[in-house]
PDB file of C-alpha atoms in Angstrom:
ATOM      1  CA  GLN A   1      -4.320  23.011  -2.410  1.00 51.00           C
ATOM      2  CA  GLY A   2      -2.570  24.826   0.370  1.00 55.00           C
ATOM      3  CA  GLN A   3      -0.304  26.875  -1.858  1.00 62.00           C
ATOM      4  CA  THR A   4      -3.218  28.050  -3.913  1.00 62.00           C
ATOM      5  CA  TYR A   5      -4.974  29.145  -0.765  1.00 58.00           C
ATOM      6  CA  SER A   6      -1.935  30.816   0.878  1.00 60.00           C
ATOM      7  CA  GLU A   7      -0.791  32.596  -2.289  1.00 68.00           C
ATOM      8  CA  PHE A   8      -4.191  33.571  -3.910  1.00 68.00           C
ATOM      9  CA  GLY A   9      -6.749  33.192  -1.164  1.00 68.00           C
ATOM     10  CA  LEU A  10      -8.677  30.586  -3.250  1.00 72.00           C
ATOM     11  CA  LYS A  11     -10.206  27.703  -1.541  1.00 73.00           C
ATOM     12  CA  GLY A  12     -10.873  24.500  -3.382  1.00 75.00           C
ATOM     13  CA  THR A  13     -14.338  23.831  -4.788  1.00 81.00           C
ATOM     14  CA  ASN A  14     -15.733  20.947  -6.738  1.00 84.00           C
ATOM     15  CA  ALA A  15     -16.037  23.253  -9.781  1.00 87.00           C
ATOM     16  CA  ARG A  16     -12.479  24.361  -9.512  1.00 86.00           C
ATOM     17  CA  TRP A  17     -11.187  20.812  -9.202  1.00 87.00           C
ATOM     18  CA  LYS A  18     -13.314  19.698 -12.236  1.00 92.00           C
ATOM     19  CA  GLY A  19     -11.914  22.572 -14.103  1.00 92.00           C
ATOM     20  CA  PHE A  20      -8.384  21.728 -13.181  1.00 90.00           C
ATOM     21  CA  VAL A  21      -8.713  18.107 -14.190  1.00 95.00           C
ATOM     22  CA  ASP A  22     -10.428  18.982 -17.454  1.00 97.00           C
ATOM     23  CA  GLY A  23      -7.670  21.490 -18.085  1.00 96.00           C
ATOM     24  CA  VAL A  24      -4.904  19.063 -17.471  1.00 96.00           C
ATOM     25  CA  ILE A  25      -6.361  16.441 -19.824  1.00 98.00           C
ATOM     26  CA  LYS A  26      -6.984  19.070 -22.487  1.00 97.00           C
ATOM     27  CA  TYR A  27      -3.469  20.346 -22.205  1.00 97.00           C
ATOM     28  CA  ALA A  28      -1.893  16.939 -22.342  1.00 97.00           C
ATOM     29  CA  HIS A  29      -4.102  15.974 -25.366  1.00 97.00           C
ATOM     30  CA  SER A  30      -3.179  19.054 -27.294  1.00 97.00           C
ATOM     31  CA  HIS A  31       0.553  18.969 -26.483  1.00 97.00           C
ATOM     32  CA  PHE A  32       1.308  15.213 -26.673  1.00 96.00           C
ATOM     33  CA  THR A  33      -0.980  14.176 -29.469  1.00 93.00           C
ATOM     34  CA  ASN A  34       0.703  10.901 -30.188  1.00 93.00           C
ATOM     35  CA  GLN A  35       0.709   9.842 -26.549  1.00 95.00           C
ATOM     36  CA  GLU A  36      -1.721   7.828 -24.458  1.00 96.00           C
ATOM     37  CA  ILE A  37      -3.090   9.763 -21.453  1.00 98.00           C
ATOM     38  CA  TYR A  38      -2.988   7.838 -18.219  1.00 98.00           C
ATOM     39  CA  LEU A  39      -4.113   9.208 -14.796  1.00 97.00           C
ATOM     40  CA  PHE A  40      -2.863   8.157 -11.387  1.00 97.00           C
ATOM     41  CA  GLY A  41      -4.085   9.498  -8.058  1.00 96.00           C
ATOM     42  CA  THR A  42      -4.468   8.758  -4.339  1.00 95.00           C
ATOM     43  CA  SER A  43      -7.375   9.691  -2.038  1.00 91.00           C
ATOM     44  CA  SER A  44      -9.230  12.729  -3.448  1.00 88.00           C
ATOM     45  CA  GLY A  45      -6.795  12.646  -6.410  1.00 91.00           C
ATOM     46  CA  ALA A  46      -7.859   9.120  -7.050  1.00 95.00           C
ATOM     47  CA  SER A  47     -11.459  10.357  -7.103  1.00 94.00           C
ATOM     48  CA  TRP A  48     -10.649  12.888  -9.611  1.00 94.00           C
ATOM     49  CA  ALA A  49      -8.620  10.495 -11.679  1.00 97.00           C
ATOM     50  CA  ILE A  50     -11.669   8.263 -11.870  1.00 97.00           C
ATOM     51  CA  TYR A  51     -13.596  11.338 -12.976  1.00 96.00           C
ATOM     52  CA  GLY A  52     -10.995  11.767 -15.725  1.00 97.00           C
ATOM     53  CA  SER A  53     -11.719   8.187 -16.955  1.00 96.00           C
ATOM     54  CA  GLY A  54     -14.835   9.609 -18.574  1.00 96.00           C
ATOM     55  CA  HIS A  55     -12.813  11.660 -20.958  1.00 96.00           C
ATOM     56  CA  LYS A  56     -12.471  10.291 -24.427  1.00 95.00           C
ATOM     57  CA  GLN A  57      -8.747  11.296 -24.454  1.00 96.00           C
ATOM     58  CA  VAL A  58      -7.919   9.230 -21.378  1.00 97.00           C
ATOM     59  CA  SER A  59      -6.869   5.638 -21.863  1.00 97.00           C
ATOM     60  CA  LYS A  60      -6.484   4.216 -18.399  1.00 97.00           C
ATOM     61  CA  VAL A  61      -6.597   5.170 -14.804  1.00 98.00           C
ATOM     62  CA  VAL A  62      -5.061   3.959 -11.465  1.00 98.00           C
ATOM     63  CA  ALA A  63      -7.036   5.003  -8.367  1.00 98.00           C
ATOM     64  CA  VAL A  64      -5.541   4.314  -4.934  1.00 98.00           C
ATOM     65  CA  SER A  65      -7.975   4.736  -2.019  1.00 96.00           C
ATOM     66  CA  PRO A  66     -10.454   7.038  -3.868  1.00 95.00           C
ATOM     67  CA  ALA A  67     -12.150   9.323  -1.395  1.00 89.00           C
ATOM     68  CA  PHE A  68     -15.896   9.261  -1.205  1.00 86.00           C
ATOM     69  CA  SER A  69     -18.182  12.228  -0.343  1.00 72.00           C
ATOM     70  CA  ASN A  70     -17.800  13.270   3.225  1.00 56.00           C
ATOM     71  CA  GLU A  71     -21.394  12.101   4.009  1.00 56.00           C
ATOM     72  CA  LYS A  72     -20.337   8.506   3.341  1.00 54.00           C
ATOM     73  CA  ILE A  73     -17.836   8.302   6.181  1.00 58.00           C
ATOM     74  CA  LYS A  74     -16.919   9.872   9.484  1.00 63.00           C
ATOM     75  CA  LEU A  75     -13.644  11.546   8.708  1.00 63.00           C
ATOM     76  CA  PRO A  76     -11.198  11.999  11.572  1.00 67.00           C
ATOM     77  CA  ASP A  77     -11.375  15.397  13.329  1.00 72.00           C
ATOM     78  CA  TYR A  78      -7.714  16.246  12.412  1.00 66.00           C
ATOM     79  CA  PHE A  79      -8.560  15.697   8.728  1.00 63.00           C
ATOM     80  CA  ILE A  80     -11.695  17.829   8.813  1.00 64.00           C
ATOM     81  CA  GLU A  81      -9.738  20.640  10.540  1.00 67.00           C
ATOM     82  CA  ARG A  82      -6.855  20.413   8.024  1.00 63.00           C
ATOM     83  CA  THR A  83      -9.143  20.493   4.931  1.00 64.00           C
ATOM     84  CA  GLN A  84     -11.368  23.308   6.045  1.00 66.00           C
ATOM     85  CA  PHE A  85      -8.565  25.712   5.527  1.00 58.00           C
ATOM     86  CA  VAL A  86      -8.025  24.865   1.811  1.00 60.00           C
ATOM     87  CA  SER A  87     -11.558  23.915   0.654  1.00 67.00           C
ATOM     88  CA  LYS A  88     -14.983  25.439   1.283  1.00 63.00           C
ATOM     89  CA  GLU A  89     -17.094  22.392   0.309  1.00 65.00           C
ATOM     90  CA  ASN A  90     -16.840  18.721  -0.454  1.00 69.00           C
ATOM     91  CA  VAL A  91     -14.341  18.614  -3.213  1.00 76.00           C
ATOM     92  CA  VAL A  92     -14.674  15.000  -4.112  1.00 83.00           C
ATOM     93  CA  PRO A  93     -16.745  14.150  -7.330  1.00 88.00           C
ATOM     94  CA  SER A  94     -19.901  12.143  -7.009  1.00 88.00           C
ATOM     95  CA  PHE A  95     -19.459   8.526  -8.350  1.00 91.00           C
ATOM     96  CA  GLU A  96     -23.162   8.365  -8.806  1.00 88.00           C
ATOM     97  CA  GLU A  97     -23.093  11.117 -11.443  1.00 85.00           C
ATOM     98  CA  MET A  98     -20.105   9.888 -13.343  1.00 89.00           C
ATOM     99  CA  HIS A  99     -20.097   8.312 -16.845  1.00 88.00           C
ATOM    100  CA  PHE A 100     -17.214   5.745 -16.753  1.00 90.00           C
ATOM    101  CA  LYS A 101     -15.697   5.147 -20.167  1.00 93.00           C
ATOM    102  CA  HIS A 102     -12.192   3.732 -19.736  1.00 96.00           C
ATOM    103  CA  PRO A 103     -10.592   1.017 -17.609  1.00 97.00           C
ATOM    104  CA  VAL A 104      -9.634   1.784 -14.016  1.00 97.00           C
ATOM    105  CA  LEU A 105      -7.280  -0.164 -11.746  1.00 98.00           C
ATOM    106  CA  LEU A 106      -8.748   0.326  -8.303  1.00 98.00           C
ATOM    107  CA  VAL A 107      -6.432  -0.136  -5.285  1.00 98.00           C
ATOM    108  CA  HIS A 108      -7.724  -0.516  -1.686  1.00 98.00           C
ATOM    109  CA  GLY A 109      -6.246  -1.108   1.723  1.00 97.00           C
ATOM    110  CA  LYS A 110      -8.437  -3.398   3.919  1.00 97.00           C
ATOM    111  CA  LYS A 111      -7.491  -1.372   6.975  1.00 96.00           C
ATOM    112  CA  ASP A 112      -8.515   1.992   5.374  1.00 94.00           C
ATOM    113  CA  VAL A 113     -10.690   3.848   7.972  1.00 87.00           C
ATOM    114  CA  MET A 114     -11.725   6.597   5.459  1.00 86.00           C
ATOM    115  CA  VAL A 115     -12.975   4.301   2.648  1.00 91.00           C
ATOM    116  CA  LYS A 116     -15.347   1.501   3.593  1.00 91.00           C
ATOM    117  CA  ASP A 117     -14.953  -1.896   1.951  1.00 94.00           C
ATOM    118  CA  GLU A 118     -18.572  -2.007   0.715  1.00 93.00           C
ATOM    119  CA  ASP A 119     -18.264   1.484  -0.917  1.00 93.00           C
ATOM    120  CA  ILE A 120     -15.069   0.411  -2.800  1.00 96.00           C
ATOM    121  CA  TYR A 121     -16.759  -2.821  -3.903  1.00 96.00           C
ATOM    122  CA  MET A 122     -19.882  -1.054  -5.137  1.00 94.00           C
ATOM    123  CA  LEU A 123     -17.642   1.456  -7.094  1.00 96.00           C
ATOM    124  CA  TYR A 124     -15.700  -1.429  -8.693  1.00 97.00           C
ATOM    125  CA  GLU A 125     -18.982  -3.046  -9.917  1.00 95.00           C
ATOM    126  CA  LYS A 126     -19.862   0.261 -11.615  1.00 94.00           C
ATOM    127  CA  LEU A 127     -16.561   0.589 -13.506  1.00 95.00           C
ATOM    128  CA  PRO A 128     -16.410  -0.336 -17.197  1.00 91.00           C
ATOM    129  CA  VAL A 129     -15.062  -3.448 -18.864  1.00 91.00           C
ATOM    130  CA  GLY A 130     -11.294  -3.820 -18.593  1.00 94.00           C
ATOM    131  CA  LYS A 131     -11.297  -2.738 -14.853  1.00 96.00           C
ATOM    132  CA  ALA A 132      -8.971  -4.429 -12.392  1.00 96.00           C
ATOM    133  CA  TYR A 133      -8.743  -4.561  -8.515  1.00 97.00           C
ATOM    134  CA  LEU A 134      -5.777  -4.784  -6.161  1.00 97.00           C
ATOM    135  CA  GLU A 135      -6.185  -5.107  -2.502  1.00 97.00           C
ATOM    136  CA  PHE A 136      -3.804  -5.125   0.450  1.00 98.00           C
ATOM    137  CA  GLU A 137      -4.905  -6.763   3.697  1.00 97.00           C
ATOM    138  CA  ALA A 138      -2.566  -4.795   5.978  1.00 97.00           C
ATOM    139  CA  GLU A 139      -2.733  -1.368   4.338  1.00 97.00           C
ATOM    140  CA  GLY A 140      -4.708   1.682   5.327  1.00 95.00           C
ATOM    141  CA  HIS A 141      -5.764   4.831   3.432  1.00 93.00           C
ATOM    142  CA  CYS A 142      -3.440   5.472   0.376  1.00 95.00           C
ATOM    143  CA  CYS A 143      -1.597   2.211   1.008  1.00 97.00           C
ATOM    144  CA  ASN A 144       1.529   4.272   1.911  1.00 96.00           C
ATOM    145  CA  TYR A 145       3.780   1.275   2.723  1.00 97.00           C
ATOM    146  CA  ARG A 146       3.063  -0.345  -0.605  1.00 97.00           C
ATOM    147  CA  LEU A 147       3.274   2.683  -2.912  1.00 96.00           C
ATOM    148  CA  SER A 148       6.515   1.588  -4.554  1.00 97.00           C
ATOM    149  CA  GLU A 149       4.919  -1.715  -5.514  1.00 97.00           C
ATOM    150  CA  ILE A 150       1.697  -0.030  -6.539  1.00 98.00           C
ATOM    151  CA  ARG A 151       3.662   2.334  -8.846  1.00 97.00           C
ATOM    152  CA  GLN A 152       5.326  -0.632 -10.495  1.00 96.00           C
ATOM    153  CA  LYS A 153       1.859  -2.310 -10.858  1.00 96.00           C
ATOM    154  CA  ALA A 154       0.497   0.924 -12.455  1.00 97.00           C
ATOM    155  CA  ILE A 155       3.340   0.952 -14.998  1.00 97.00           C
ATOM    156  CA  GLU A 156       2.461  -2.644 -15.918  1.00 96.00           C
ATOM    157  CA  TRP A 157      -1.234  -1.853 -15.999  1.00 95.00           C
ATOM    158  CA  PHE A 158      -0.815   1.089 -18.282  1.00 96.00           C
ATOM    159  CA  ALA A 159       1.583  -0.972 -20.534  1.00 95.00           C
ATOM    160  CA  GLY A 160      -1.148  -3.611 -20.819  1.00 93.00           C
ATOM    161  CA  LYS A 161       0.865  -6.329 -19.099  1.00 89.00           C
ATOM    162  CA  TRP A 162      -1.852  -7.383 -16.686  1.00 76.00           C
ATOM    163  CA  GLY A 163      -5.375  -6.751 -15.884  1.00 59.00           C
TER     164      GLY A 163
END
């Protein structure tokens, strides 16, 4: 995000993020035709990974602390100030407008001040069959202190060993 802005003067938009995710999936599908496509993301990247679950080429997704639209929560001032330099609008896809097709492992920290419990639970209910949920009581946004464990769980999830 920051490099794109500093080198090319481009700020992130919802349409640019959508094009980027669509392009990555298209590229992976055309260059690795015999491989499953799995997506993993945290925060806004998790939201876009969930968006990617609607592509027919994507098999499974892991989404850690997916960000919701800015209207859903009161973002900390430092976060708003930081993101205004690299994006000119809300760059998180709308979960209400998504068409979910493939299984998602949703990961949430109960101490997350940026993602409300009720929002994550409502999102989980909308996800398709095959979904799974992992929650950490003492973790905040992005579950930073448990990412090693989450990555291992993601590998198991993608391999079909649980969930």
